[in-house]
CSV table of C-alpha atoms in Angstrom, one decimal:
chain,number,residue,atom,x,y,z
A,1498,MET,CA,-5.4,31.1,43.6
A,1499,ASN,CA,-7.9,30.3,40.8
A,1500,PHE,CA,-5.6,32.0,38.3
A,1501,PHE,CA,-2.7,29.8,39.1
A,1502,ALA,CA,-4.9,26.7,39.0
A,1503,ILE,CA,-5.9,27.6,35.5
A,1504,ILE,CA,-2.3,28.1,34.4
A,1505,GLY,CA,-1.4,24.7,36.1
A,1506,ARG,CA,-4.2,23.0,34.3
A,1507,VAL,CA,-3.2,24.4,30.9
A,1508,VAL,CA,0.4,23.5,31.3
A,1509,LEU,CA,-0.5,19.9,32.5
A,1510,ALA,CA,-2.8,19.4,29.5
A,1511,LEU,CA,-0.1,20.7,27.2
A,1512,LEU,CA,2.5,18.3,28.6
A,1513,ALA,CA,0.1,15.4,28.5
A,1514,GLU,CA,-0.6,16.1,24.8
A,1515,ILE,CA,3.1,16.3,24.0
A,1516,GLY,CA,3.8,13.0,25.8
A,1517,HIS,CA,0.9,11.5,24.0
A,1518,LEU,CA,2.3,12.7,20.6
A,1519,ALA,CA,5.7,11.4,21.5
A,1520,VAL,CA,4.4,7.9,22.2
A,1521,PHE,CA,2.3,8.0,19.0
A,1522,THR,CA,5.4,9.2,17.0
A,1523,TRP,CA,7.5,6.4,18.4
A,1524,ALA,CA,4.9,3.7,17.7
A,1525,SER,CA,4.5,5.1,14.1
A,1526,ILE,CA,8.2,5.1,13.4
A,1527,SER,CA,8.9,1.7,14.9
A,1528,HIS,CA,6.2,0.1,12.8
A,1529,ILE,CA,7.7,1.4,9.6
A,1530,PHE,CA,10.6,-1.0,9.9
A,1531,ARG,CA,8.7,-4.1,11.1
A,1532,PRO,CA,6.9,-6.5,8.7
A,1533,PRO,CA,4.2,-7.0,7.5
A,1534,PHE,CA,4.3,-4.2,4.9
A,1535,PHE,CA,1.3,-3.1,3.0
A,1536,TRP,CA,2.7,-2.3,-0.4
A,1537,ARG,CA,-0.6,-1.9,-2.2
A,1538,LEU,CA,-1.7,0.7,0.4
A,1539,LEU,CA,1.6,2.5,0.1
A,1540,GLY,CA,1.0,2.8,-3.7
A,1541,GLN,CA,-2.5,4.1,-3.1
A,1542,GLN,CA,-1.4,6.7,-0.6
A,1543,MET,CA,1.5,7.9,-2.9
A,1544,MET,CA,-1.2,8.5,-5.6
A,1545,ARG,CA,-3.4,10.4,-3.1
A,1546,ILE,CA,-0.8,12.4,-1.3
A,1547,GLY,CA,1.7,13.0,-4.1
A,1548,TYR,CA,0.1,12.8,-7.5
A,1549,PHE,CA,-3.2,14.4,-6.7
A,1550,SER,CA,-1.4,17.3,-4.9
A,1551,LEU,CA,0.5,18.1,-8.1
A,1552,PRO,CA,-1.9,20.7,-9.6
A,1553,VAL,CA,-2.2,22.8,-6.4
A,1554,VAL,CA,1.5,22.7,-5.7
A,1555,ALA,CA,2.4,23.5,-9.2
A,1556,LEU,CA,0.1,26.5,-9.4
A,1557,THR,CA,1.3,27.8,-6.0
A,1558,ALA,CA,4.9,27.6,-7.0
A,1559,PHE,CA,4.5,29.2,-10.4
A,1560,PHE,CA,2.6,32.2,-9.1
A,1561,THR,CA,5.0,32.6,-6.1
A,1562,GLY,CA,8.0,32.6,-8.4
A,1563,GLY,CA,6.3,35.3,-10.6
A,1564,ALA,CA,5.4,37.5,-7.6
A,1565,LEU,CA,8.8,37.1,-6.1
A,1566,ALA,CA,10.4,38.3,-9.4
A,1567,LEU,CA,8.2,41.4,-9.4
A,1568,GLN,CA,9.0,42.3,-5.8
A,1569,ILE,CA,12.7,41.8,-6.2
A,1570,TYR,CA,12.7,43.9,-9.4
A,1571,TYR,CA,10.8,46.8,-7.6
A,1572,GLY,CA,13.0,46.6,-4.6
A,1573,GLY,CA,16.2,46.1,-6.5
A,1574,SER,CA,15.5,49.0,-8.9
A,1575,THR,CA,15.7,51.5,-6.1
A,1576,ILE,CA,19.4,50.6,-5.6
A,1577,ASN,CA,20.1,49.9,-9.3
A,1578,SER,CA,20.5,46.2,-8.8
A,1579,GLU,CA,17.7,44.7,-10.9
A,1580,SER,CA,20.1,42.1,-12.3
A,1581,ILE,CA,19.9,40.2,-9.0
A,1582,VAL,CA,16.4,39.1,-9.7
A,1583,ALA,CA,17.3,35.7,-11.3
A,1584,THR,CA,19.7,34.7,-8.5
A,1585,ILE,CA,17.3,35.6,-5.7
A,1586,VAL,CA,14.3,34.0,-7.3
A,1587,ALA,CA,16.3,30.8,-7.7
A,1588,LEU,CA,17.7,30.8,-4.2
A,1589,GLY,CA,14.5,31.9,-2.6
A,1590,ILE,CA,12.4,29.3,-4.3
A,1591,THR,CA,14.7,26.3,-3.9
A,1592,ARG,CA,15.8,27.1,-0.3
A,1593,GLU,CA,12.7,28.4,1.3
A,1594,LEU,CA,9.5,29.1,-0.7
A,1595,GLY,CA,9.4,25.9,-2.7
A,1596,PRO,CA,9.4,23.6,0.3
A,1597,VAL,CA,7.4,25.8,2.6
A,1598,MET,CA,4.7,26.8,0.2
A,1599,ALA,CA,4.3,23.2,-1.1
A,1600,GLY,CA,4.4,21.9,2.5
A,1601,LEU,CA,1.6,24.3,3.6
A,1602,MET,CA,-0.5,23.6,0.6
A,1603,VAL,CA,-0.2,19.8,1.1
A,1604,ALA,CA,-0.8,20.2,4.8
A,1605,GLY,CA,-4.1,21.9,4.0
A,1606,ARG,CA,-5.0,19.2,1.5
A,1607,VAL,CA,-3.6,16.0,3.0
A,1608,SER,CA,-3.5,16.5,6.8
A,1609,ALA,CA,-7.2,17.4,6.7
A,1610,ALA,CA,-8.1,14.5,4.5
A,1611,ILE,CA,-6.2,12.0,6.7
A,1612,ALA,CA,-7.6,13.4,9.9
A,1613,ALA,CA,-11.1,13.3,8.6
A,1614,GLU,CA,-10.8,9.8,7.2
A,1615,LEU,CA,-9.1,8.2,10.2
A,1616,GLY,CA,-11.3,10.3,12.6
A,1617,THR,CA,-14.4,8.9,11.0
A,1618,MET,CA,-12.9,5.4,11.2
A,1619,LYS,CA,-12.1,6.0,14.9
A,1620,VAL,CA,-15.6,7.2,15.9
A,1621,THR,CA,-17.3,4.4,13.9
A,1622,GLU,CA,-15.0,1.8,15.6
A,1623,GLN,CA,-13.4,0.8,12.3
A,1624,ILE,CA,-10.0,1.2,13.9
A,1625,ASP,CA,-10.9,-1.1,16.8
A,1626,ALA,CA,-12.3,-3.5,14.2
A,1627,LEU,CA,-8.8,-3.7,12.6
A,1628,THR,CA,-7.4,-4.9,15.8
A,1629,THR,CA,-10.0,-7.7,16.1
A,1630,LEU,CA,-9.1,-8.8,12.6
A,1631,SER,CA,-5.4,-9.4,13.5
A,1632,THR,CA,-4.3,-6.3,11.7
A,1633,ASN,CA,-2.3,-3.6,13.5
A,1634,PRO,CA,-3.9,-0.2,12.9
A,1635,TYR,CA,-0.5,1.5,12.9
A,1636,LYS,CA,0.9,-0.7,10.2
A,1637,TYR,CA,-2.3,-0.7,8.1
A,1638,LEU,CA,-3.2,3.0,8.4
A,1639,VAL,CA,-0.3,5.1,9.7
A,1640,THR,CA,2.8,3.6,8.1
A,1641,PRO,CA,1.6,3.8,4.5
A,1642,ARG,CA,0.6,7.4,4.9
A,1643,ILE,CA,3.8,8.5,6.6
A,1644,VAL,CA,6.1,6.7,4.2
A,1645,ALA,CA,4.1,7.9,1.2
A,1646,ALA,CA,4.3,11.5,2.4
A,1647,VAL,CA,8.0,11.3,3.1
A,1648,ILE,CA,8.7,9.9,-0.4
A,1649,THR,CA,6.4,12.1,-2.4
A,1650,LEU,CA,6.9,15.5,-0.7
A,1651,PRO,CA,10.5,15.9,-2.0
A,1652,LEU,CA,9.3,14.9,-5.5
A,1653,LEU,CA,6.6,17.5,-5.3
A,1654,VAL,CA,9.0,20.2,-4.1
A,1655,PHE,CA,11.4,19.3,-6.9
A,1656,ILE,CA,8.7,20.1,-9.4
A,1657,ALA,CA,7.7,23.2,-7.4
A,1658,ASP,CA,11.3,24.4,-7.6
A,1659,ILE,CA,11.3,24.0,-11.4
A,1660,LEU,CA,7.9,25.7,-11.8
A,1661,GLY,CA,8.8,28.5,-9.3
A,1662,VAL,CA,12.0,29.4,-11.1
A,1663,MET,CA,10.1,29.2,-14.4
A,1664,GLY,CA,7.4,31.5,-13.0
A,1665,GLY,CA,10.1,34.1,-12.2
A,1666,PHE,CA,11.7,33.6,-15.7
A,1667,ILE,CA,8.4,34.1,-17.5
A,1668,ILE,CA,7.5,37.3,-15.6
A,1669,SER,CA,11.0,38.7,-15.9
A,1670,THR,CA,11.4,38.1,-19.6
A,1671,ALA,CA,7.8,38.8,-20.6
A,1672,SER,CA,6.9,41.9,-18.6
A,1673,LEU,CA,10.2,43.2,-17.1
A,1674,SER,CA,12.2,42.9,-20.4
A,1675,PHE,CA,15.0,40.8,-19.1
A,1676,ASN,CA,17.2,39.0,-21.7
A,1677,PRO,CA,16.2,35.3,-21.5
A,1678,GLY,CA,19.7,34.1,-22.1
A,1679,VAL,CA,21.2,36.3,-19.4
A,1680,TYR,CA,18.5,35.3,-17.0
A,1681,VAL,CA,19.1,31.6,-17.4
A,1682,GLN,CA,22.9,32.2,-17.2
A,1683,ASN,CA,22.4,34.1,-13.9
A,1684,THR,CA,20.2,31.3,-12.5
A,1685,VAL,CA,22.6,28.5,-13.5
A,1686,ASN,CA,25.7,30.3,-12.3
A,1687,PHE,CA,24.6,31.0,-8.8
A,1688,LEU,CA,22.4,28.0,-8.0
A,1689,LYS,CA,24.3,25.2,-6.3
A,1690,ALA,CA,23.2,21.6,-5.7
A,1691,ASP,CA,23.1,22.3,-2.0
A,1692,ASP,CA,20.4,24.9,-2.4
A,1693,VAL,CA,18.2,22.3,-4.0
A,1694,THR,CA,19.0,19.3,-1.7
A,1695,SER,CA,18.5,21.4,1.4
A,1696,GLY,CA,15.0,22.2,0.2
A,1697,LEU,CA,14.4,18.5,-0.6
A,1698,ILE,CA,15.5,17.5,2.9
A,1699,LYS,CA,13.1,20.0,4.4
A,1700,ALA,CA,10.4,18.6,2.2
A,1701,GLY,CA,10.9,15.1,3.6
A,1702,VAL,CA,10.6,16.4,7.1
A,1703,PHE,CA,7.4,18.3,6.2
A,1704,GLY,CA,6.0,15.2,4.6
A,1705,PHE,CA,6.5,13.3,7.9
A,1706,VAL,CA,4.9,16.2,9.9
A,1707,ILE,CA,1.9,16.4,7.6
A,1708,ALA,CA,1.1,12.7,7.7
A,1709,LEU,CA,1.9,12.3,11.4
A,1710,MET,CA,-0.4,15.2,12.5
A,1711,GLY,CA,-3.2,13.9,10.2
A,1712,CYS,CA,-2.9,10.4,11.7
A,1713,PHE,CA,-2.4,11.6,15.3
A,1714,GLN,CA,-5.4,13.9,15.3
A,1715,GLY,CA,-7.5,11.3,13.5
A,1716,PHE,CA,-6.6,8.5,15.9
A,1717,ASN,CA,-7.5,10.7,18.9
A,1718,SER,CA,-10.7,12.2,17.7
A,1719,LYS,CA,-13.8,11.4,19.7
A,1720,GLY,CA,-17.4,12.4,19.9
A,1721,GLY,CA,-18.9,12.0,16.5
A,1722,ALA,CA,-19.1,14.6,13.7
A,1723,GLN,CA,-18.0,17.5,15.8
A,1724,GLY,CA,-15.0,15.6,17.1
A,1725,VAL,CA,-14.0,14.7,13.5
A,1726,GLY,CA,-14.3,18.3,12.5
A,1727,ARG,CA,-12.2,19.4,15.4
A,1728,ALA,CA,-9.6,16.8,14.6
A,1729,THR,CA,-9.4,18.0,11.0
A,1730,THR,CA,-8.9,21.6,12.0
A,1731,ASN,CA,-6.3,20.7,14.6
A,1732,ALA,CA,-4.4,18.6,12.1
A,1733,VAL,CA,-4.1,21.5,9.6
A,1734,VAL,CA,-3.2,24.0,12.3
A,1735,THR,CA,-0.6,21.9,14.1
A,1736,ALA,CA,0.9,20.6,10.8
A,1737,SER,CA,1.3,24.2,9.5
A,1738,ILE,CA,2.8,25.5,12.7
A,1739,LEU,CA,5.2,22.6,12.9
A,1740,ILE,CA,6.2,23.1,9.3
A,1741,LEU,CA,7.0,26.7,9.8
A,1742,ALA,CA,8.8,26.1,13.1
A,1743,SER,CA,10.8,23.2,11.8
A,1744,ASN,CA,11.7,25.1,8.7
A,1745,TYR,CA,13.3,27.8,10.8
A,1746,VAL,CA,15.2,25.2,12.8
A,1747,MET,CA,16.4,23.5,9.7
A,1748,THR,CA,17.4,26.7,7.9
A,1749,SER,CA,19.5,27.7,10.9
A,1750,LEU,CA,21.1,24.2,11.0
A,1751,LEU,CA,21.6,23.6,7.2
A,1752,PHE,CA,23.0,27.1,6.4
A,1753,ALA,CA,24.9,27.6,9.6
A,1754,LYS,CA,28.3,29.1,8.7
B,1079,MET,CA,-8.0,-28.7,31.5
B,1080,THR,CA,-11.7,-28.6,30.7
B,1081,ASP,CA,-12.1,-26.6,33.9
B,1082,THR,CA,-10.0,-23.7,32.7
B,1083,PRO,CA,-12.4,-20.9,31.8
B,1084,LYS,CA,-12.1,-19.5,28.3
B,1085,ILE,CA,-12.0,-16.0,29.6
B,1086,GLU,CA,-11.6,-14.8,33.1
B,1087,LEU,CA,-11.4,-11.2,34.4
B,1088,ARG,CA,-10.1,-10.8,38.0
B,1089,ASN,CA,-10.5,-7.6,39.9
B,1090,VAL,CA,-10.2,-5.4,36.8
B,1091,THR,CA,-10.3,-1.7,37.4
B,1092,LYS,CA,-10.3,0.9,34.6
B,1093,ARG,CA,-10.4,4.6,35.0
B,1094,PHE,CA,-10.8,7.5,32.6
B,1095,GLY,CA,-9.4,10.4,34.4
B,1096,SER,CA,-11.1,10.5,37.8
B,1097,LYS,CA,-14.1,8.5,36.6
B,1098,VAL,CA,-14.0,4.8,37.6
B,1099,VAL,CA,-15.6,2.8,34.8
B,1100,LEU,CA,-14.7,-0.7,35.8
B,1101,ASP,CA,-14.5,-1.2,39.6
B,1102,ASN,CA,-12.9,-4.4,40.7
B,1103,LEU,CA,-14.8,-6.3,38.1
B,1104,SER,CA,-14.6,-10.1,38.0
B,1105,LEU,CA,-16.2,-12.3,35.5
B,1106,VAL,CA,-15.8,-15.9,34.2
B,1107,VAL,CA,-16.8,-17.1,30.8
B,1108,PRO,CA,-16.8,-20.9,30.7
B,1109,LYS,CA,-15.6,-22.6,27.5
B,1110,GLY,CA,-18.2,-23.2,24.9
B,1111,LYS,CA,-20.9,-21.2,26.7
B,1112,SER,CA,-22.7,-18.1,25.7
B,1113,LEU,CA,-22.6,-15.4,28.4
B,1114,VAL,CA,-24.6,-12.3,28.0
B,1115,VAL,CA,-23.8,-9.2,30.2
B,1116,ILE,CA,-26.7,-7.0,30.6
B,1117,GLY,CA,-26.7,-3.5,32.0
B,1118,GLY,CA,-27.7,0.1,31.3
B,1119,SER,CA,-25.9,2.6,29.1
B,1120,GLY,CA,-22.7,3.9,30.5
B,1121,THR,CA,-22.2,1.1,33.0
B,1122,GLY,CA,-18.9,0.0,31.4
B,1123,LYS,CA,-20.0,-2.9,29.2
B,1124,SER,CA,-18.1,-1.8,26.1
B,1125,VAL,CA,-15.0,-0.9,28.1
B,1126,MET,CA,-15.0,-4.4,29.5
B,1127,LEU,CA,-14.9,-5.9,26.0
B,1128,LYS,CA,-12.2,-3.5,24.9
B,1129,CYS,CA,-10.0,-4.4,27.9
B,1130,VAL,CA,-10.2,-8.1,27.0
B,1131,LEU,CA,-9.2,-7.3,23.4
B,1132,GLY,CA,-6.3,-5.1,24.5
B,1133,ILE,CA,-7.7,-1.9,22.9
B,1134,LEU,CA,-7.8,-0.4,26.4
B,1135,ARG,CA,-5.5,-1.2,29.2
B,1136,PRO,CA,-6.9,-1.6,32.7
B,1137,GLU,CA,-5.0,0.0,35.6
B,1138,LYS,CA,-5.5,-3.0,37.9
B,1139,GLY,CA,-6.4,-6.6,37.7
B,1140,GLU,CA,-5.8,-9.6,35.5
B,1141,ILE,CA,-7.4,-10.9,32.4
B,1142,PHE,CA,-6.9,-14.5,31.4
B,1143,VAL,CA,-7.7,-16.1,28.0
B,1144,ASP,CA,-7.3,-19.9,28.0
B,1145,GLY,CA,-5.6,-19.5,31.4
B,1146,GLU,CA,-2.9,-17.1,30.1
B,1147,ASN,CA,-2.7,-13.6,31.5
B,1148,VAL,CA,-3.0,-11.4,28.4
B,1149,LEU,CA,-1.9,-8.2,30.2
B,1150,LYS,CA,1.6,-9.8,30.7
B,1151,MET,CA,2.0,-10.8,27.1
B,1152,SER,CA,4.4,-9.3,24.6
B,1153,THR,CA,2.9,-7.5,21.6
B,1154,SER,CA,3.5,-10.5,19.3
B,1155,GLU,CA,2.0,-13.0,21.8
B,1156,ARG,CA,-0.9,-10.7,22.2
B,1157,GLU,CA,-1.5,-10.5,18.4
B,1158,GLN,CA,-1.4,-14.3,18.3
B,1159,THR,CA,-4.0,-14.5,21.0
B,1160,LEU,CA,-6.2,-12.0,19.2
B,1161,ARG,CA,-6.5,-14.5,16.3
B,1162,LYS,CA,-8.8,-16.5,18.6
B,1163,PHE,CA,-11.3,-13.6,18.6
B,1164,GLY,CA,-14.0,-12.4,16.3
B,1165,MET,CA,-16.2,-9.4,17.1
B,1166,LEU,CA,-19.4,-7.9,15.9
B,1167,PHE,CA,-19.5,-4.2,16.6
B,1168,GLN,CA,-22.5,-2.2,17.6
B,1169,GLY,CA,-22.5,-0.1,14.4
B,1170,ALA,CA,-21.1,-3.0,12.4
B,1171,ALA,CA,-17.9,-1.0,11.9
B,1172,LEU,CA,-17.5,-2.1,8.3
B,1173,PHE,CA,-14.6,-0.6,6.3
B,1174,ASP,CA,-16.5,1.8,4.0
B,1175,SER,CA,-13.6,2.0,1.5
B,1176,LEU,CA,-13.8,-1.7,0.7
B,1177,PRO,CA,-16.6,-3.8,-0.9
B,1178,VAL,CA,-18.5,-6.2,1.3
B,1179,TRP,CA,-16.6,-9.4,0.3
B,1180,GLN,CA,-13.3,-7.7,1.1
B,1181,ASN,CA,-14.7,-6.7,4.5
B,1182,VAL,CA,-15.6,-10.3,5.2
B,1183,ALA,CA,-12.3,-11.6,3.9
B,1184,PHE,CA,-10.2,-8.9,5.6
B,1185,GLY,CA,-8.9,-10.9,8.5
B,1186,LEU,CA,-8.1,-13.8,6.1
B,1187,ILE,CA,-6.2,-11.6,3.6
B,1188,GLN,CA,-4.5,-9.1,5.8
B,1189,GLY,CA,-4.2,-11.0,9.1
B,1190,ARG,CA,-3.6,-14.5,7.8
B,1191,LYS,CA,-2.1,-13.8,4.3
B,1192,MET,CA,-4.6,-16.1,2.5
B,1193,LYS,CA,-4.7,-15.7,-1.3
B,1194,ARG,CA,-7.4,-13.2,-2.4
B,1195,LYS,CA,-9.2,-15.7,-4.6
B,1196,GLU,CA,-9.4,-18.3,-1.9
B,1197,ALA,CA,-10.4,-15.7,0.7
B,1198,LYS,CA,-13.2,-14.5,-1.6
B,1199,ASP,CA,-14.7,-18.0,-1.8
B,1200,VAL,CA,-14.6,-18.2,2.0
B,1201,ALA,CA,-16.2,-14.8,2.2
B,1202,ILE,CA,-19.1,-15.7,-0.1
B,1203,ALA,CA,-19.7,-18.9,1.9
B,1204,LYS,CA,-19.8,-16.9,5.1
B,1205,LEU,CA,-22.2,-14.4,3.5
B,1206,ALA,CA,-24.4,-17.3,2.5
B,1207,LYS,CA,-24.4,-18.4,6.1
B,1208,VAL,CA,-25.9,-15.1,7.2
B,1209,GLY,CA,-28.4,-15.3,4.4
B,1210,LEU,CA,-26.8,-12.9,1.9
B,1211,GLY,CA,-26.2,-13.8,-1.8
B,1212,PRO,CA,-22.9,-13.5,-3.6
B,1213,GLU,CA,-24.1,-10.4,-5.4
B,1214,VAL,CA,-24.1,-8.5,-2.1
B,1215,GLY,CA,-20.3,-9.1,-1.9
B,1216,GLU,CA,-19.7,-6.6,-4.7
B,1217,LEU,CA,-21.7,-3.8,-3.0
B,1218,TYR,CA,-20.2,-1.2,-0.7
B,1219,PRO,CA,-21.3,-1.0,3.0
B,1220,ALA,CA,-23.0,2.3,2.5
B,1221,GLU,CA,-25.3,0.7,0.0
B,1222,LEU,CA,-26.7,-1.7,2.6
B,1223,SER,CA,-29.5,-1.4,5.2
B,1224,GLY,CA,-28.7,-1.5,8.9
B,1225,GLY,CA,-29.8,-5.1,9.2
B,1226,MET,CA,-27.7,-6.2,6.2
B,1227,GLN,CA,-24.7,-4.3,7.6
B,1228,LYS,CA,-25.1,-6.2,10.9
B,1229,ARG,CA,-25.2,-9.5,9.0
B,1230,VAL,CA,-22.1,-8.6,7.1
B,1231,GLY,CA,-20.5,-7.7,10.4
B,1232,LEU,CA,-21.4,-11.1,11.7
B,1233,ALA,CA,-20.1,-12.8,8.6
B,1234,ARG,CA,-16.8,-10.9,9.1
B,1235,ALA,CA,-16.7,-11.8,12.8
B,1236,ILE,CA,-17.0,-15.6,12.0
B,1237,ALA,CA,-14.9,-15.5,8.8
B,1238,ALA,CA,-11.7,-16.8,10.4
B,1239,ASP,CA,-13.6,-19.4,12.5
B,1240,PRO,CA,-12.8,-17.8,15.8
B,1241,GLU,CA,-12.8,-19.7,19.1
B,1242,ILE,CA,-14.3,-16.7,20.9
B,1243,ILE,CA,-16.9,-14.2,19.6
B,1244,PHE,CA,-17.8,-10.9,21.1
B,1245,PHE,CA,-21.2,-9.3,20.3
B,1246,ASP,CA,-21.5,-5.6,21.2
B,1247,GLU,CA,-25.2,-4.7,21.3
B,1248,PRO,CA,-26.0,-7.0,18.3
B,1249,THR,CA,-29.7,-6.0,18.1
B,1250,THR,CA,-29.5,-2.3,18.9
B,1251,GLY,CA,-31.1,-0.1,16.2
B,1252,LEU,CA,-32.9,-3.0,14.4
B,1253,ASP,CA,-36.6,-3.7,14.1
B,1254,PRO,CA,-37.9,-6.5,16.3
B,1255,ILE,CA,-38.0,-9.0,13.4
B,1256,MET,CA,-34.6,-8.3,12.1
B,1257,ALA,CA,-33.3,-8.4,15.7
B,1258,ASP,CA,-34.7,-11.9,16.0
B,1259,VAL,CA,-33.1,-12.9,12.7
B,1260,ILE,CA,-29.8,-11.7,14.1
B,1261,ASN,CA,-30.4,-13.6,17.3
B,1262,ASP,CA,-31.0,-16.8,15.4
B,1263,LEU,CA,-27.9,-16.2,13.3
B,1264,ILE,CA,-25.8,-15.6,16.4
B,1265,ILE,CA,-27.0,-18.9,18.0
B,1266,ASP,CA,-26.4,-20.8,14.8
B,1267,SER,CA,-23.0,-19.5,14.1
B,1268,VAL,CA,-21.8,-19.9,17.7
B,1269,LYS,CA,-23.1,-23.5,17.7
B,1270,ASP,CA,-21.6,-24.3,14.3
B,1271,LEU,CA,-18.2,-23.1,15.4
B,1272,GLY,CA,-18.4,-24.5,18.9
B,1273,ALA,CA,-17.3,-21.1,20.0
B,1274,THR,CA,-17.4,-19.3,23.3
B,1275,ALA,CA,-19.5,-16.1,23.1
B,1276,LEU,CA,-19.5,-13.0,25.2
B,1277,SER,CA,-22.2,-10.5,24.4
B,1278,ILE,CA,-23.3,-7.2,25.9
B,1279,THR,CA,-26.7,-5.9,25.4
B,1280,HIS,CA,-29.6,-4.0,27.1
B,1281,ASP,CA,-32.2,-5.9,24.9
B,1282,MET,CA,-33.7,-8.4,27.3
B,1283,ALA,CA,-35.5,-10.3,24.5
B,1284,SER,CA,-32.1,-10.8,22.8
B,1285,ALA,CA,-30.4,-11.8,26.1
B,1286,ARG,CA,-33.0,-14.4,26.9
B,1287,LYS,CA,-32.6,-15.9,23.5
B,1288,ILE,CA,-28.9,-16.1,23.0
B,1289,ALA,CA,-27.6,-16.6,26.6
B,1290,ASP,CA,-26.7,-19.8,28.4
B,1291,GLU,CA,-25.7,-17.6,31.3
B,1292,ILE,CA,-26.5,-14.0,32.2
B,1293,ALA,CA,-24.5,-11.5,34.3
B,1294,MET,CA,-25.6,-8.0,35.2
B,1295,ILE,CA,-23.2,-5.1,35.4
B,1296,TYR,CA,-23.9,-2.0,37.4
B,1297,LYS,CA,-21.6,0.9,38.1
B,1298,GLY,CA,-18.6,-1.1,36.9
B,1299,ARG,CA,-19.2,-4.2,38.9
B,1300,ILE,CA,-21.0,-7.5,38.3
B,1301,ILE,CA,-23.8,-7.5,40.7
B,1302,TRP,CA,-25.5,-10.8,39.7
B,1303,ALA,CA,-24.6,-13.8,37.6
B,1304,GLY,CA,-26.3,-17.0,36.9
B,1305,PRO,CA,-27.9,-19.3,34.4
B,1306,ARG,CA,-30.6,-17.9,32.1
B,1307,SER,CA,-33.3,-19.9,33.8
B,1308,GLU,CA,-32.7,-18.1,37.0
B,1309,ILE,CA,-32.9,-14.5,35.7
B,1310,ASP,CA,-36.6,-14.2,36.7
B,1311,SER,CA,-36.0,-15.5,40.2
B,1312,SER,CA,-32.7,-13.8,41.0
B,1313,GLY,CA,-34.1,-12.1,44.1
B,1314,ASN,CA,-31.9,-9.1,43.2
B,1315,ASP,CA,-33.8,-5.8,43.1
B,1316,TYR,CA,-31.4,-4.3,40.6
B,1317,VAL,CA,-31.9,-7.2,38.2
B,1318,ASP,CA,-35.7,-7.2,38.6
B,1319,GLN,CA,-35.8,-3.5,37.9
B,1320,PHE,CA,-33.7,-3.9,34.8
B,1321,ILE,CA,-35.4,-6.9,33.2
B,1322,HIS,CA,-38.8,-5.4,33.7
B,1323,GLY,CA,-37.7,-2.0,32.5
B,1324,ARG,CA,-39.1,0.0,35.5
B,1325,ALA,CA,-38.1,3.6,36.0
B,1326,THR,CA,-38.4,3.3,39.7
B,1327,GLY,CA,-36.3,1.1,41.9
B,1328,PRO,CA,-32.8,0.9,43.3
B,1329,ILE,CA,-31.2,2.0,40.0
B,1330,LYS,CA,-31.5,5.8,39.8
B,1331,MET,CA,-31.2,7.5,36.5
B,1332,ASP,CA,-29.6,10.9,36.4
B,1333,VAL,CA,-32.7,12.6,35.0
B,1334,LEU,CA,-33.8,16.0,36.2
B,1335,LYS,CA,-37.5,16.0,36.9
B,1336,PRO,CA,-39.3,19.0,35.3
């Protein structure tokens, strides 16, 4: 009996949380399209979420591209098809690794920061104070973050694509003795616009997930410092899982033949 | 029309899970009066304020502001009604990312779209009203003492000349002298604005000073209400125990005896 009671309680808590998130998501989206708009805050958030994530995203993409080139070379050489390195690096980075790696890095950096900031505002009643000052907390806090993340993530991923492919190029030409001209030729010949745009669409969705989870966990944190810490952890974990899961779904939809 | 109370709560019930925090609570705040609700920690005082502001939604009951039921309003009507309110939070709840003057001017700039320069002048005037110089306006909330933060919070609450001001534990955490300074400021600013005030506190010295009327909340209900002058002769054992701060009496604290 007790065992079933536990299962029931867990399922109910999970359903309540999903319902809660759905309501929050709907409120967040609906406020994006209704004035007033806080342009100054949007600019601030684009700097924080996009610009300041550049170094970490760039380094991640560059080294991922390099490691990818090495692995494909080792794997390919066992069946005499080393020449495939350029193509697979380009496809792998633009379609999957660029958006996913950038998404996960930004999730760690930005979801955590948003959850900690809004969580602290929540437990010190600053969010309630917004309401008493005729300012909607969704419009003032959530909308700028979500819009900023949805705009900047594709830009970040575009840069990650370039640097990832460049990482593969540098490793291949410098230590695997590929001919630079042939490598570039192989990359350009096989890479299609769709490969890049599919990655950028994914990036936009990841941006939404990152900001949404940060805001949701922050808004729902309670109980002081420990609660804010828990919100921060939950934000990163849920954002990362949703990124990986939605990436799978989008890959299966975008590349369905 | 003068008979319409500024705020009226009728049979308001609010639960968190299975815990009943407000239990059929009814309360009337007459226009232009200062009502102080006293009661121990965890008796539902803050929840009551948040229900009136619409931050929390009660399960049952009606809440009227100027005779209009705020629970039946649309979001935009509700936002319009909220413009009548100002609130001083327990921990001041200043925005720590903004300098003091922008905190005070926040409701004017963001909520009412006033020009920044104009709003800054108003903010400095309001800071002067709570005894703070214009140089304080350039500081950040973290650089201020607790008493100064409370005063900035008060300046922010009165910045938009509200008709109704809520004070949530205005003197908690302050030394007795600063507490009295805050009490005086509250009386002055409410009188200047001709506003209606609803305060919650467990500080009896503060309640006696700022109240026209006092009500006591216990277990989510108002168990006594009356003018300040009658608080000592209420004939209510609960009220007597509370205002004299006795550990023994009808109110039992959940404290395990060693």
